Amino acid sequence: VLLQVHGQGGVKFQNWAKTYGSSPELYFQPTSVEEIREILEMARQRVKRVKVVGGGHSPSDIACTDDFMINMGKMNRVLKVDKEKQQVTVEGGILLLDLNIELSNHRLALANLGAVSEVTAAGVIGTGTHNTGIKHGILPTQVVALTLLTASGEILECSESINGDLFQAARLHLGCLGIVLTVTFQCVSQFHLHEVAFPSTLTEVLDHLDDHLKRSQYFRFLWFPHSENVSIIYQDPTNKAGPLSSSWLWDYAVGYYLLEFLLWISTFVPSLVCWINCFFFWLLFSSRVENINISYKVFNYECRFKQHVQDWAIPIEKTKEALLELKAALENNPKLVAHYPVEVRFARGDDIWLSPCFQQDSCFMNIIMYRPYGKNVPHLNYWLTYEGIMKKHGGRPHWAKAHSCTRKDFEKMYPAFPKFCSIREKLDPSGIFLNSYLEKVFY
């Protein structure tokens, strides 16, 4: 029975940062597996490619296509909550935003979350979203099973015990193995987090990195380029009641509107950036701040405004060397300006084939250039300098972010890359799930 799925024409897709976009010929919002199969059939007949998009948060063109685009937003149900195993099975299109609340009703939670929850369950594992915590892996390590609809329309179940190889490929799938229909997450009991942020210096934090990693379960730090200033952030489970209030209005009014205005002025006078970084450190980060709240409210924070970002993982033992090199590069080249913060996070090694943490505990170093009022700030030299340092130290780029790597690079970086490629070619021989971002990865 043909359901006659209707695609919308004239939809313009843009990612959240508005740095990439595309105009798919047809845009679909299916509500069932049958409808998706039909879209795939139509794509085959018309020789079109298909891209599935989640929340559209990736700061790269990984989700863009001019052919068919499928938004899974209507396939967003919670299918099963297993209280004994503390596992939850959801449809791929559910936003973590909604999942967090749903889990909370069952007194459960995800042990780790990224900064943003307007992302889908299938999307988060598509690009290897991560947060911080040396005892915690990237978000896909919380996935214990998933189901995949392949190009030919068959549904494959994957877990450690069923289709084990495919499972290690699909937990970071780049959107190129098939369409993720359901995801089963390992959860933990609901918990509150106590967050403490306090000022320090780059020298101190790099010299005592191990102590910090031991002292706090979700430790990260922010470095303010062109200075020694660092803000250390500890987040740890607590039994104390929350929430402690923070000066939200002040943070937001000053942190947002004033910062955007000053950064805009700095596009005419780049040397102001050093001063802005120091000024904001003094304004918002120079005193100790505490907050207690339910876990997902502490993990999530405002991404403020549109930005360009790069985020690479390097082996954890290279953290100090790489950061000091970045600092020296900025000092030796007065033309290079870098917005604050450089965010430094940590993650445990894993066995996911294309995970930036594949078989090594890693440090993620996230650099940023804001786009005040949507204006582009020159960032290419900073980007290339940073990428050079990351590559030199055995780095691997975060898949969701913009980077300049090609297949040759990935073959060096990922021991399991050829295995991933052969699974992809087997599941999608005609390349229906490819786009220009993925062609750079695989060809």
CSV table of N, CA and C in Angstrom, one decimal, residues 250-261 280 284 302-306 373:
chain,number,residue,atom,x,y,z
A,250,TRP,N,22.4,39.4,35.5
A,250,TRP,CA,23.7,40.1,35.4
A,250,TRP,C,24.6,39.4,34.3
A,251,ASP,N,24.7,38.1,34.5
A,251,ASP,CA,25.5,37.3,33.6
A,251,ASP,C,25.0,37.5,32.2
A,252,TYR,N,23.7,37.5,32.0
A,252,TYR,CA,23.1,37.5,30.7
A,252,TYR,C,23.2,38.8,30.1
A,253,ALA,N,22.8,39.9,30.8
A,253,ALA,CA,22.8,41.2,30.3
A,253,ALA,C,24.2,41.6,29.9
A,254,VAL,N,25.1,41.4,30.9
A,254,VAL,CA,26.5,41.8,30.6
A,254,VAL,C,27.2,40.8,29.7
A,255,GLY,N,27.1,39.5,30.1
A,255,GLY,CA,27.8,38.5,29.4
A,255,GLY,C,27.3,38.4,27.9
A,256,TYR,N,26.1,38.8,27.6
A,256,TYR,CA,25.6,38.7,26.3
A,256,TYR,C,25.7,40.0,25.5
A,257,TYR,N,24.9,41.0,26.0
A,257,TYR,CA,24.8,42.2,25.2
A,257,TYR,C,26.1,43.0,25.1
A,258,LEU,N,26.7,43.2,26.3
A,258,LEU,CA,27.9,44.0,26.3
A,258,LEU,C,29.0,43.3,25.5
A,259,LEU,N,29.1,42.0,25.7
A,259,LEU,CA,30.2,41.2,25.0
A,259,LEU,C,30.0,41.3,23.5
A,260,GLU,N,28.8,41.1,23.1
A,260,GLU,CA,28.6,41.2,21.6
A,260,GLU,C,28.9,42.5,21.1
A,261,PHE,N,28.6,43.6,21.8
A,261,PHE,CA,28.9,45.0,21.3
A,261,PHE,C,30.4,45.2,21.3
A,280,PHE,N,36.4,40.7,30.8
A,280,PHE,CA,35.3,39.7,31.1
A,280,PHE,C,35.8,38.7,32.1
A,284,LEU,N,33.2,38.5,35.2
A,284,LEU,CA,32.3,37.4,35.4
A,284,LEU,C,33.0,36.2,36.0
A,302,GLU,N,23.8,28.1,28.2
A,302,GLU,CA,23.5,28.9,27.0
A,302,GLU,C,24.8,29.0,26.1
A,303,CYS,N,24.6,28.7,24.8
A,303,CYS,CA,25.7,28.9,23.9
A,303,CYS,C,25.8,30.3,23.4
A,304,ARG,N,25.1,31.3,24.1
A,304,ARG,CA,25.2,32.7,23.8
A,304,ARG,C,24.9,33.0,22.3
A,305,PHE,N,25.9,33.3,21.5
A,305,PHE,CA,25.5,33.7,20.2
A,305,PHE,C,26.4,33.0,19.1
A,306,LYS,N,26.0,33.3,17.9
A,306,LYS,CA,26.5,32.6,16.7
A,306,LYS,C,28.1,32.6,16.7
A,373,TYR,N,26.6,40.1,16.0
A,373,TYR,CA,25.6,40.6,15.1
A,373,TYR,C,25.7,39.9,13.7
